[in-house]
PDB file of C-alpha atoms in Angstrom:
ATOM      1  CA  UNK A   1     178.453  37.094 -78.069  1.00  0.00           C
ATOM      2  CA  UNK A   2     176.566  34.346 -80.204  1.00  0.00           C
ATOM      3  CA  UNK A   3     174.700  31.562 -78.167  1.00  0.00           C
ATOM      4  CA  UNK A   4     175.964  28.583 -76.934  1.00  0.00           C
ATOM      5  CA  UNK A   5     175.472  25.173 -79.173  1.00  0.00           C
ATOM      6  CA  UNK A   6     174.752  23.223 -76.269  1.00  0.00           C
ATOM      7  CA  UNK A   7     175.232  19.688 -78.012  1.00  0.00           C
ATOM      8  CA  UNK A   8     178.912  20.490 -78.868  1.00  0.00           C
ATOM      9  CA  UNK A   9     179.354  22.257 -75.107  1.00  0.00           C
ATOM     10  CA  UNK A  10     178.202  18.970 -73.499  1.00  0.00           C
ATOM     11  CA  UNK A  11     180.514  17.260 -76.037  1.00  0.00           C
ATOM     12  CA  UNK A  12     183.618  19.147 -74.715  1.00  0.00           C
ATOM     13  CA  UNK A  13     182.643  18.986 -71.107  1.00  0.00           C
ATOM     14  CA  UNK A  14     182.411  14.977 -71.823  1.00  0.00           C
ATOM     15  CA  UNK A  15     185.767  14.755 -74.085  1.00  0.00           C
ATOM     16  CA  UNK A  16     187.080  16.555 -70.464  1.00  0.00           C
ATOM     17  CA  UNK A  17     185.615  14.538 -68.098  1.00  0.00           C
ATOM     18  CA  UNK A  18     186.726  11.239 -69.947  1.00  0.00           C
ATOM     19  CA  UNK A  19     190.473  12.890 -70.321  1.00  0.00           C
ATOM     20  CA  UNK A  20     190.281  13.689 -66.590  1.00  0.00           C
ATOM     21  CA  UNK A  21     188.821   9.823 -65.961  1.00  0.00           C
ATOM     22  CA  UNK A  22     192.156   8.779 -66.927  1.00  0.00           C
ATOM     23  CA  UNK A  23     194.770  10.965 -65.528  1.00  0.00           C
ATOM     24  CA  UNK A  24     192.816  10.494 -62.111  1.00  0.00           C
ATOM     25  CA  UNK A  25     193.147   6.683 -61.958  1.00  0.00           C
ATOM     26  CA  UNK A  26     196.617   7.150 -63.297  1.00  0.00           C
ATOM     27  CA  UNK A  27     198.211  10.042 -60.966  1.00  0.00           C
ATOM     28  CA  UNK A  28     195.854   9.953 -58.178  1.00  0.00           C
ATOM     29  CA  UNK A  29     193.523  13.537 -57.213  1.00  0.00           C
ATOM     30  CA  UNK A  30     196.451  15.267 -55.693  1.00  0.00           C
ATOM     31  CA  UNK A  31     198.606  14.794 -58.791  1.00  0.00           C
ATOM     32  CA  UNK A  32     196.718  15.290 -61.847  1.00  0.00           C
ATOM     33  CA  UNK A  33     196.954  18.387 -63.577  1.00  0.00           C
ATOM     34  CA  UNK A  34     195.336  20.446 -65.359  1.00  0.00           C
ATOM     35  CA  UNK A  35     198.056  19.977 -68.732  1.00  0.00           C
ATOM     36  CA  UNK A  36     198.306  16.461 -68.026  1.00  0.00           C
ATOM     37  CA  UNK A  37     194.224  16.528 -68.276  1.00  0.00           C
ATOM     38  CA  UNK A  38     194.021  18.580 -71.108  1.00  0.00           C
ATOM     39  CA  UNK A  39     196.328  16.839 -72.566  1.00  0.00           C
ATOM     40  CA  UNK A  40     194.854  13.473 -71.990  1.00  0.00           C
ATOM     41  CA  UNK A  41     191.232  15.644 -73.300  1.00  0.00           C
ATOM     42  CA  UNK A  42     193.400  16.256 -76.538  1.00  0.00           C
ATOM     43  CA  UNK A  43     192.266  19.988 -75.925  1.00  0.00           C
ATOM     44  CA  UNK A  44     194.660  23.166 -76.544  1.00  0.00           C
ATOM     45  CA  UNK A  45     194.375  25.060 -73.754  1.00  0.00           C
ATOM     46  CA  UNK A  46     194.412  23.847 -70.120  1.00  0.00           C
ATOM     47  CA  UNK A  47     192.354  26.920 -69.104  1.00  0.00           C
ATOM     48  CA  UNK A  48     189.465  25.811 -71.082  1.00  0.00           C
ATOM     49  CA  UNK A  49     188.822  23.267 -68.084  1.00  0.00           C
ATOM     50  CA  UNK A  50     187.787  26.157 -65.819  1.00  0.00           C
ATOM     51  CA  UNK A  51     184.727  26.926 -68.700  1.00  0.00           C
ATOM     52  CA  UNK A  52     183.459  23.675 -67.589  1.00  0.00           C
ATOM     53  CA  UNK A  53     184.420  23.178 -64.311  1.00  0.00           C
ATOM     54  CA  UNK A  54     184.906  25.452 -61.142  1.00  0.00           C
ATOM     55  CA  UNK A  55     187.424  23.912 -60.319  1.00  0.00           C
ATOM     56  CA  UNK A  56     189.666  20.448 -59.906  1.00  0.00           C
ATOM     57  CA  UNK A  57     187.455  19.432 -56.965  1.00  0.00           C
ATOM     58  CA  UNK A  58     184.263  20.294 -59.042  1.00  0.00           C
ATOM     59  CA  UNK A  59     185.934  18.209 -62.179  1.00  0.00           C
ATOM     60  CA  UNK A  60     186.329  15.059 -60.003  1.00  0.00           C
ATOM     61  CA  UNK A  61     183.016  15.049 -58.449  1.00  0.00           C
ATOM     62  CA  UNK A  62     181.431  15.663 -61.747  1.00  0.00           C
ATOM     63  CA  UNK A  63     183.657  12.710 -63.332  1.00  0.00           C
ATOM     64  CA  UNK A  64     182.864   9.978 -60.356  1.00  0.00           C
ATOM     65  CA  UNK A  65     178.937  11.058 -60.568  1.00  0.00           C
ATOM     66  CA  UNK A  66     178.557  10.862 -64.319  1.00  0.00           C
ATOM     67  CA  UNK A  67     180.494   7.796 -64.217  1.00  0.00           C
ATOM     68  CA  UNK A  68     179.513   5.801 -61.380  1.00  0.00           C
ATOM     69  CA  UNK A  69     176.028   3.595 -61.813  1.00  0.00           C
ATOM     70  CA  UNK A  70     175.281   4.104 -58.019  1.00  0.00           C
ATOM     71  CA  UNK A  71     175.030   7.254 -57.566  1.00  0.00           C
ATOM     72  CA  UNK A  72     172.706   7.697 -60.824  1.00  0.00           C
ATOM     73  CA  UNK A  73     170.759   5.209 -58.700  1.00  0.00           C
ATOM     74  CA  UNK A  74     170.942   7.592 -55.654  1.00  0.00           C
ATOM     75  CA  UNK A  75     169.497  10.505 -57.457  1.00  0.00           C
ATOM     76  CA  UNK A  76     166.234   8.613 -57.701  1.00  0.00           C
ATOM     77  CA  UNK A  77     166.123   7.725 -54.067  1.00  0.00           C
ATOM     78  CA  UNK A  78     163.090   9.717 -53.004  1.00  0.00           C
ATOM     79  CA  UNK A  79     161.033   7.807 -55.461  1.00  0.00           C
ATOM     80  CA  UNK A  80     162.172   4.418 -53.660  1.00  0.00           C
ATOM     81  CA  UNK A  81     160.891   4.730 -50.293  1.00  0.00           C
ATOM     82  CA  UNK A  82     158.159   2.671 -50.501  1.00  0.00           C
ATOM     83  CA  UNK A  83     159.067  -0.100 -52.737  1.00  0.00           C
ATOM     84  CA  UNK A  84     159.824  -3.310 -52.054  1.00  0.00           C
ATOM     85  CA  UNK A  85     163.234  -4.109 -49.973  1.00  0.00           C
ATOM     86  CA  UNK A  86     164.201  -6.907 -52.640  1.00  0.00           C
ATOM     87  CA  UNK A  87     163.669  -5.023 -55.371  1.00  0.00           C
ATOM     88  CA  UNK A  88     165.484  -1.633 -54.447  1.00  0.00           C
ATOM     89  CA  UNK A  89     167.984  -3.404 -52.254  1.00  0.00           C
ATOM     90  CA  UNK A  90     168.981  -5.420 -55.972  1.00  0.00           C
ATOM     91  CA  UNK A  91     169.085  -2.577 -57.593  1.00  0.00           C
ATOM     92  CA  UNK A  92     171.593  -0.551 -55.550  1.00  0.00           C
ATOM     93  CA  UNK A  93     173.972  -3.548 -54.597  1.00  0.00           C
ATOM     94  CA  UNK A  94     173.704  -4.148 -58.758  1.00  0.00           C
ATOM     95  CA  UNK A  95     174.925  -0.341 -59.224  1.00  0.00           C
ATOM     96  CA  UNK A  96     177.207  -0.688 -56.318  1.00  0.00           C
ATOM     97  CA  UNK A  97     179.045  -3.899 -58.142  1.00  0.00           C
ATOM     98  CA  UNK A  98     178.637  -2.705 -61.577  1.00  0.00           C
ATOM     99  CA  UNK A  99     180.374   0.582 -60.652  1.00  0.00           C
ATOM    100  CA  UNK A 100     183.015  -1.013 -58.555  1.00  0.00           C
ATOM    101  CA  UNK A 101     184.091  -3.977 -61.375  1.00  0.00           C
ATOM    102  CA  UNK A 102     183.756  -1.720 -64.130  1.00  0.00           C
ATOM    103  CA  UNK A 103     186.956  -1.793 -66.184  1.00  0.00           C
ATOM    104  CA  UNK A 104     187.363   2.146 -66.550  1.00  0.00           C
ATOM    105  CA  UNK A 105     186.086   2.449 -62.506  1.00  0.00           C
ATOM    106  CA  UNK A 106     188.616  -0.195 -60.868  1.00  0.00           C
ATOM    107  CA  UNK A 107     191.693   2.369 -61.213  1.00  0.00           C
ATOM    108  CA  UNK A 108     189.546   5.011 -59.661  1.00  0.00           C
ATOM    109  CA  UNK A 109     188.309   2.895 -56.684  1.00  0.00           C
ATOM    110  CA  UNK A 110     191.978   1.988 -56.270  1.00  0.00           C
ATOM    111  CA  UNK A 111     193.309   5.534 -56.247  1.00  0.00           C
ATOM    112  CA  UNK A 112     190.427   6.851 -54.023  1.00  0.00           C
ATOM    113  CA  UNK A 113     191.259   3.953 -51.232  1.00  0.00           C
ATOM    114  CA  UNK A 114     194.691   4.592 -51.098  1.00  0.00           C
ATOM    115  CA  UNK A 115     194.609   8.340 -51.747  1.00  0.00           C
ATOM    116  CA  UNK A 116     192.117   8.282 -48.524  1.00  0.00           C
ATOM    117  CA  UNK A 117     193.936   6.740 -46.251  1.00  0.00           C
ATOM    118  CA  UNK A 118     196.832   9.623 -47.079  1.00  0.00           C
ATOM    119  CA  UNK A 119     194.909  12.085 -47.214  1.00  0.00           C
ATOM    120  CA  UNK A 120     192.468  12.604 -44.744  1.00  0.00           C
ATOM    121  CA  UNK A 121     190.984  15.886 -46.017  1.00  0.00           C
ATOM    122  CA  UNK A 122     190.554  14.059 -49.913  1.00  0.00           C
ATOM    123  CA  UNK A 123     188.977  11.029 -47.798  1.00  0.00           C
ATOM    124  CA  UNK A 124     186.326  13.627 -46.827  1.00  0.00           C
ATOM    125  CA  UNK A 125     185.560  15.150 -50.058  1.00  0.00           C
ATOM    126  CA  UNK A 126     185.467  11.624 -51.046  1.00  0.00           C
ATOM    127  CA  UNK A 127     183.052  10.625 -48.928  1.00  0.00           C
ATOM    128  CA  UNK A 128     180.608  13.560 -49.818  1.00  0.00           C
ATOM    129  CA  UNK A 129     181.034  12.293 -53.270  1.00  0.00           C
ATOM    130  CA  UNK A 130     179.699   8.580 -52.401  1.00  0.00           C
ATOM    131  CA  UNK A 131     179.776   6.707 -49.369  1.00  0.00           C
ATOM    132  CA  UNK A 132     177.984   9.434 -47.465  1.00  0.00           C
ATOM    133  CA  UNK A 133     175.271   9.703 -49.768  1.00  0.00           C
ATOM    134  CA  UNK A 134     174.951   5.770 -49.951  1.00  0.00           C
ATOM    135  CA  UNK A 135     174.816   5.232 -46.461  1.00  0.00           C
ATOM    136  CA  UNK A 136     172.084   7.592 -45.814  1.00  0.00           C
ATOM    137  CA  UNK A 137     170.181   6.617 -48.287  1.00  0.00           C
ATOM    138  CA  UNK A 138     170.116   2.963 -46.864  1.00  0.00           C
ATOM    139  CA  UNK A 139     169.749   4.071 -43.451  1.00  0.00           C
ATOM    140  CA  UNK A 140     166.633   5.974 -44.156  1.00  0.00           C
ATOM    141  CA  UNK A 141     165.581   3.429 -46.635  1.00  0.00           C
ATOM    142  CA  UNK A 142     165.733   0.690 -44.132  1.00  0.00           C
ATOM    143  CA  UNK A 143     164.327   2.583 -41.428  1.00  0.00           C
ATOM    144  CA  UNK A 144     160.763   3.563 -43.311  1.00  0.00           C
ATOM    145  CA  UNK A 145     160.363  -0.216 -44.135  1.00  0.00           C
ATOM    146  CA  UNK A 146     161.205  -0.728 -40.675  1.00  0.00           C
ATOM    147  CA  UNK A 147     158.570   1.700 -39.584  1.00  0.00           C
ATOM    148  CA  UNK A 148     156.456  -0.112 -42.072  1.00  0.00           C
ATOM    149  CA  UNK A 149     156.913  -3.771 -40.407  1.00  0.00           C
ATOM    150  CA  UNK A 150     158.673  -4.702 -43.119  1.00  0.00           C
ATOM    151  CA  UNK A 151     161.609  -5.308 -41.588  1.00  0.00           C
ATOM    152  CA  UNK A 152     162.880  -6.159 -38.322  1.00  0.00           C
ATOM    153  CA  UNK A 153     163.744  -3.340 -36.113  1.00  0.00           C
ATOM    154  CA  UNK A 154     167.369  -2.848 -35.581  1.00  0.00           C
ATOM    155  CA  UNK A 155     170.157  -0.079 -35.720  1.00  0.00           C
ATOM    156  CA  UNK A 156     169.999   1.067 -39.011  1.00  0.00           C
ATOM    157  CA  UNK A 157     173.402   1.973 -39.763  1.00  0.00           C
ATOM    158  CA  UNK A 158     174.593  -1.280 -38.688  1.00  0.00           C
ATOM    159  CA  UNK A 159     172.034  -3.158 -41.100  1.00  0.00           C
ATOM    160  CA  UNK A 160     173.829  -0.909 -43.743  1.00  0.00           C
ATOM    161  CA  UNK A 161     177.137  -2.200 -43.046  1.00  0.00           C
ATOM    162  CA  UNK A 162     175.809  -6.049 -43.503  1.00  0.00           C
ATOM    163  CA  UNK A 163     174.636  -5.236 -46.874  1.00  0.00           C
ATOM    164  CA  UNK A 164     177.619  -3.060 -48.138  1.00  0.00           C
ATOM    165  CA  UNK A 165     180.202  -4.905 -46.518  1.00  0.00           C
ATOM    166  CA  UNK A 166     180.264  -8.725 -48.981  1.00  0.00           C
ATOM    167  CA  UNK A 167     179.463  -6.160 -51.982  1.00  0.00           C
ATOM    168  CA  UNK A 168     182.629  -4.216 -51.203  1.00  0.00           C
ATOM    169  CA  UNK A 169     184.803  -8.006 -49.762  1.00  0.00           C
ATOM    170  CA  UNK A 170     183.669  -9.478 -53.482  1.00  0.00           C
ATOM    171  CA  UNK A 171     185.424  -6.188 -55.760  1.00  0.00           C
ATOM    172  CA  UNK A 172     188.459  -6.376 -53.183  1.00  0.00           C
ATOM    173  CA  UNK A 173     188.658 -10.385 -53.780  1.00  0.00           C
ATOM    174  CA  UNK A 174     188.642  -9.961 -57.257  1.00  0.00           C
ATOM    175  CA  UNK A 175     190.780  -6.621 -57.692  1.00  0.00           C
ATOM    176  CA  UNK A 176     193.431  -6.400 -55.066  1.00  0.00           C
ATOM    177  CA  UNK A 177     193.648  -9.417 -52.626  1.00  0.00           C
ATOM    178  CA  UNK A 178     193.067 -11.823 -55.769  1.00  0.00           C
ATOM    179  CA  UNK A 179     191.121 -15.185 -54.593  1.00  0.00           C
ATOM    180  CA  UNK A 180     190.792 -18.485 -57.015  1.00  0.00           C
ATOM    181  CA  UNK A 181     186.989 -18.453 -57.489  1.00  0.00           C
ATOM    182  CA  UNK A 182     187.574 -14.227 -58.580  1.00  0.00           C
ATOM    183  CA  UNK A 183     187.182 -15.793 -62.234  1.00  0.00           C
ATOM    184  CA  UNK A 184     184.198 -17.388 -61.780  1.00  0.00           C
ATOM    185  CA  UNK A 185     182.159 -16.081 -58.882  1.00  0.00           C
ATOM    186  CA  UNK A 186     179.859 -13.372 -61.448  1.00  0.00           C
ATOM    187  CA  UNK A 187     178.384 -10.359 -60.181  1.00  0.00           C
ATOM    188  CA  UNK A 188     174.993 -11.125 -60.586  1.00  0.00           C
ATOM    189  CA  UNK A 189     175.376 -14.274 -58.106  1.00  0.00           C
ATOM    190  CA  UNK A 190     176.930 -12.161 -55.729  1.00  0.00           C
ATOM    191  CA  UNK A 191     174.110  -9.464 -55.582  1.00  0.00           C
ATOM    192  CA  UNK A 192     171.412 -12.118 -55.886  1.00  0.00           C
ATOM    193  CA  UNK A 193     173.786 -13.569 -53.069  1.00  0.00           C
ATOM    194  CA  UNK A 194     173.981 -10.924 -50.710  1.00  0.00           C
ATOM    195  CA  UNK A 195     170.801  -9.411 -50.912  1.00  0.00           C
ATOM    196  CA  UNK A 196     168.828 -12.946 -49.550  1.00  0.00           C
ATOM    197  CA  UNK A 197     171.353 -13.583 -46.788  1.00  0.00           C
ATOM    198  CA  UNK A 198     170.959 -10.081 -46.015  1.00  0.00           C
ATOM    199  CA  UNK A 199     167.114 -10.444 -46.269  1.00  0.00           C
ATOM    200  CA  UNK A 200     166.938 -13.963 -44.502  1.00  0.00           C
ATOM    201  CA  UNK A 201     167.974 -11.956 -41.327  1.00  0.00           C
ATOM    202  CA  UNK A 202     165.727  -8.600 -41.831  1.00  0.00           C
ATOM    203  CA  UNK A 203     162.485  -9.615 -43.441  1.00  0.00           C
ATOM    204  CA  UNK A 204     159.738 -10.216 -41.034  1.00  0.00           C
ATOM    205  CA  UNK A 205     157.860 -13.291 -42.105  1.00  0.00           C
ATOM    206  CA  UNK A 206     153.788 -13.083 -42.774  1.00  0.00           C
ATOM    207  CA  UNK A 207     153.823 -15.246 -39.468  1.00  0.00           C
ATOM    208  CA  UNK A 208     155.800 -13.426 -37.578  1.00  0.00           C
ATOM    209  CA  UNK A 209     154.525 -10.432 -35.456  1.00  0.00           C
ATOM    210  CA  UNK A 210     156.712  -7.204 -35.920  1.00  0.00           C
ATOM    211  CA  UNK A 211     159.531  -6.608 -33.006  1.00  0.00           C
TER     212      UNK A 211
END
Protein backbone atom coordinates (compact mmCIF):
# COMPACT_ATOMS: atom_id res chain seq x y z
CA UNK A 1 0.00 0.00 0.00
CA UNK A 2 1.87 3.33 -1.04
CA UNK A 3 2.06 6.13 1.70
CA UNK A 4 -0.25 8.60 2.42
CA UNK A 5 0.27 12.31 0.74
CA UNK A 6 -0.70 13.95 3.76
CA UNK A 7 -1.27 17.53 2.12
CA UNK A 8 -4.01 16.14 -0.22
CA UNK A 9 -5.48 13.82 2.94
CA UNK A 10 -5.87 17.03 5.01
CA UNK A 11 -7.32 18.57 1.82
CA UNK A 12 -10.15 15.95 1.65
CA UNK A 13 -10.75 15.81 5.34
CA UNK A 14 -11.21 19.84 4.95
CA UNK A 15 -13.34 19.70 1.51
CA UNK A 16 -15.52 17.20 4.17
CA UNK A 17 -15.63 19.13 7.02
CA UNK A 18 -16.66 22.36 5.01
CA UNK A 19 -19.45 20.07 3.04
CA UNK A 20 -20.57 18.83 6.48
CA UNK A 21 -20.43 22.78 7.82
CA UNK A 22 -23.26 23.27 5.60
CA UNK A 23 -25.62 20.44 5.69
CA UNK A 24 -25.35 20.82 9.62
CA UNK A 25 -26.60 24.43 9.78
CA UNK A 26 -29.04 23.48 7.10
CA UNK A 27 -30.69 20.04 8.44
CA UNK A 28 -29.73 20.21 11.95
CA UNK A 29 -27.19 17.06 13.65
CA UNK A 30 -29.99 14.60 13.74
CA UNK A 31 -30.78 15.05 10.05
CA UNK A 32 -27.78 15.36 8.04
CA UNK A 33 -26.57 12.54 6.24
CA UNK A 34 -23.95 11.10 5.21
CA UNK A 35 -25.14 11.47 1.03
CA UNK A 36 -26.47 14.74 1.72
CA UNK A 37 -22.73 15.52 3.19
CA UNK A 38 -20.94 13.95 0.61
CA UNK A 39 -22.82 15.38 -1.60
CA UNK A 40 -22.54 18.86 -0.32
CA UNK A 41 -18.29 17.65 -0.09
CA UNK A 42 -18.79 17.06 -3.96
CA UNK A 43 -17.15 13.58 -3.09
CA UNK A 44 -18.27 10.11 -4.78
CA UNK A 45 -18.68 7.95 -2.21
CA UNK A 46 -20.44 8.63 1.13
CA UNK A 47 -18.29 5.91 2.78
CA UNK A 48 -15.20 7.83 2.23
CA UNK A 49 -16.42 10.02 5.33
CA UNK A 50 -15.72 7.11 7.70
CA UNK A 51 -11.68 7.36 6.32
CA UNK A 52 -11.76 10.62 7.99
CA UNK A 53 -14.03 10.47 10.59
CA UNK A 54 -15.18 7.73 13.17
CA UNK A 55 -18.10 8.62 12.94
CA UNK A 56 -21.07 11.48 12.52
CA UNK A 57 -20.52 12.51 16.16
CA UNK A 58 -16.66 12.58 15.56
CA UNK A 59 -17.39 14.70 12.11
CA UNK A 60 -19.35 17.39 14.05
CA UNK A 61 -17.02 17.84 16.84
CA UNK A 62 -14.17 18.01 14.48
CA UNK A 63 -16.21 20.65 12.24
CA UNK A 64 -17.33 23.05 15.38
CA UNK A 65 -13.51 22.81 16.78
CA UNK A 66 -11.73 23.58 13.54
CA UNK A 67 -14.21 26.16 12.95
CA UNK A 68 -14.94 27.91 16.02
CA UNK A 69 -12.20 30.80 17.17
CA UNK A 70 -12.91 29.94 20.91
CA UNK A 71 -12.13 26.87 21.29
CA UNK A 72 -8.67 27.34 19.28
CA UNK A 73 -8.37 29.85 22.13
CA UNK A 74 -9.18 27.09 24.72
CA UNK A 75 -6.49 24.80 23.56
CA UNK A 76 -3.95 27.31 24.78
CA UNK A 77 -5.50 27.70 28.16
CA UNK A 78 -2.76 26.22 30.31
CA UNK A 79 -0.41 28.82 29.01
CA UNK A 80 -2.94 31.64 30.31
CA UNK A 81 -3.06 31.13 33.89
CA UNK A 82 -1.04 33.70 34.93
CA UNK A 83 -1.61 36.52 32.63
CA UNK A 84 -3.31 39.39 33.07
CA UNK A 85 -7.35 39.21 33.58
CA UNK A 86 -7.81 42.09 30.87
CA UNK A 87 -5.81 40.74 28.53
CA UNK A 88 -6.99 36.96 28.47
CA UNK A 89 -10.50 37.89 29.50
CA UNK A 90 -10.38 40.16 25.79
CA UNK A 91 -9.16 37.60 24.16
CA UNK A 92 -11.72 34.85 24.88
CA UNK A 93 -14.92 37.16 24.88
CA UNK A 94 -13.17 38.36 21.24
CA UNK A 95 -13.17 34.49 20.15
CA UNK A 96 -16.43 33.98 21.85
CA UNK A 97 -18.10 36.98 19.56
CA UNK A 98 -16.09 36.37 16.57
CA UNK A 99 -17.22 32.71 16.54
CA UNK A 100 -20.77 33.45 17.42
CA UNK A 101 -21.31 36.50 14.53
CA UNK A 102 -19.39 34.74 12.07
CA UNK A 103 -21.43 34.46 8.88
CA UNK A 104 -20.72 30.61 8.21
CA UNK A 105 -21.12 30.02 12.40
CA UNK A 106 -24.64 31.86 12.95
CA UNK A 107 -26.62 28.81 11.25
CA UNK A 108 -24.71 26.46 13.44
CA UNK A 109 -25.29 28.35 16.75
CA UNK A 110 -28.92 28.45 15.63
CA UNK A 111 -29.28 24.74 14.95
CA UNK A 112 -27.29 23.73 18.12
CA UNK A 113 -29.82 26.01 20.43
CA UNK A 114 -32.76 24.69 19.09
CA UNK A 115 -31.55 21.15 18.38
CA UNK A 116 -30.63 21.27 22.35
CA UNK A 117 -33.51 22.10 23.72
CA UNK A 118 -35.07 18.84 21.64
CA UNK A 119 -32.73 16.84 22.22
CA UNK A 120 -31.42 16.49 25.45
CA UNK A 121 -28.82 13.77 24.78
CA UNK A 122 -27.33 16.16 21.50
CA UNK A 123 -27.48 19.12 24.20
CA UNK A 124 -24.90 16.99 26.08
CA UNK A 125 -22.58 16.10 23.40
CA UNK A 126 -22.94 19.68 22.69
CA UNK A 127 -21.87 20.84 25.66
CA UNK A 128 -18.66 18.60 25.74
CA UNK A 129 -17.97 20.21 22.48
CA UNK A 130 -18.00 23.96 23.99
CA UNK A 131 -19.71 25.35 26.79
CA UNK A 132 -18.24 22.80 29.15
CA UNK A 133 -14.85 23.39 28.17
CA UNK A 134 -15.42 27.30 28.30
CA UNK A 135 -16.81 27.37 31.55
CA UNK A 136 -14.09 25.53 33.18
CA UNK A 137 -11.65 27.19 31.77
CA UNK A 138 -13.02 30.56 33.24
CA UNK A 139 -13.78 29.09 36.44
CA UNK A 140 -10.29 27.96 37.02
CA UNK A 141 -8.98 30.97 35.32
CA UNK A 142 -10.75 33.26 37.64
CA UNK A 143 -10.12 31.34 40.60
CA UNK A 144 -5.98 31.35 40.34
CA UNK A 145 -6.20 35.21 39.91
CA UNK A 146 -8.43 35.07 42.73
CA UNK A 147 -5.95 33.08 44.71
CA UNK A 148 -3.52 35.60 43.41
CA UNK A 149 -5.45 38.84 44.88
CA UNK A 150 -6.16 39.76 41.73
CA UNK A 151 -9.51 39.56 41.92
CA UNK A 152 -12.13 39.69 44.39
CA UNK A 153 -13.11 36.48 45.92
CA UNK A 154 -16.42 35.22 44.87
CA UNK A 155 -18.19 32.00 43.47
CA UNK A 156 -16.47 31.36 40.50
CA UNK A 157 -18.98 29.91 38.36
CA UNK A 158 -21.23 32.69 38.98
CA UNK A 159 -18.45 35.34 37.93
CA UNK A 160 -18.46 33.16 34.69
CA UNK A 161 -21.98 33.67 34.00
CA UNK A 162 -21.53 37.73 34.30
CA UNK A 163 -18.96 37.63 31.69
CA UNK A 164 -20.59 35.09 29.21
CA UNK A 165 -23.96 36.16 29.68
CA UNK A 166 -23.95 40.19 27.58
CA UNK A 167 -21.44 38.26 25.08
CA UNK A 168 -24.10 35.64 24.39
CA UNK A 169 -27.49 38.69 24.95
CA UNK A 170 -25.36 40.85 22.10
CA UNK A 171 -25.24 37.62 19.17
CA UNK A 172 -29.00 36.85 20.25
CA UNK A 173 -29.89 40.79 19.79
CA UNK A 174 -28.39 40.85 16.63
CA UNK A 175 -29.33 37.24 15.20
CA UNK A 176 -32.67 36.15 16.47
CA UNK A 177 -34.54 38.70 18.72
CA UNK A 178 -33.35 41.58 16.21
CA UNK A 179 -32.88 45.07 18.23
CA UNK A 180 -32.41 48.66 16.31
CA UNK A 181 -28.84 49.45 17.46
CA UNK A 182 -27.93 45.38 16.05
CA UNK A 183 -26.50 47.47 12.96
CA UNK A 184 -24.41 49.55 14.68
CA UNK A 185 -23.44 48.29 18.11
CA UNK A 186 -19.75 46.47 16.62
CA UNK A 187 -18.23 43.66 18.26
CA UNK A 188 -15.24 45.13 19.33
CA UNK A 189 -17.30 47.77 21.56
CA UNK A 190 -19.13 45.09 22.98
CA UNK A 191 -16.04 43.01 24.18
CA UNK A 192 -14.16 46.17 25.14
CA UNK A 193 -17.72 46.72 26.77
CA UNK A 194 -18.20 43.80 28.72
CA UNK A 195 -14.95 42.98 29.79
CA UNK A 196 -14.57 46.62 32.00
CA UNK A 197 -18.05 46.37 33.48
CA UNK A 198 -17.18 42.94 34.20
CA UNK A 199 -13.76 44.09 35.59
CA UNK A 200 -15.13 47.30 37.41
CA UNK A 201 -16.83 44.72 39.78
CA UNK A 202 -13.85 41.97 40.12
CA UNK A 203 -10.57 43.82 40.05
CA UNK A 204 -9.23 44.62 43.41
CA UNK A 205 -7.87 48.12 43.34
CA UNK A 206 -3.94 48.82 44.42
CA UNK A 207 -5.79 50.46 47.50
CA UNK A 208 -7.86 48.05 48.32
CA UNK A 209 -6.86 45.10 50.65
CA UNK A 210 -7.86 41.60 49.18
CA UNK A 211 -11.37 40.07 50.63
Amino acid sequence: MPPRDEHDYEARRQQIIEGALQVFSRDGYEKATNIDIARAAKIKSPGLIYHYFKDKADLFRQVVEERANVLQFLLRSDDMMDREPREVLTEFARNLVTTLDNRTSVPMFKMMLGESIRRPAVAAMFNQIGPWRAFRFLSRYLEHQMDLGKLRRMDPGAAVRCLVGPLLAFVLTREVFVQADSATLSPETMVETAVSVFLEGMEIKSDSAPD
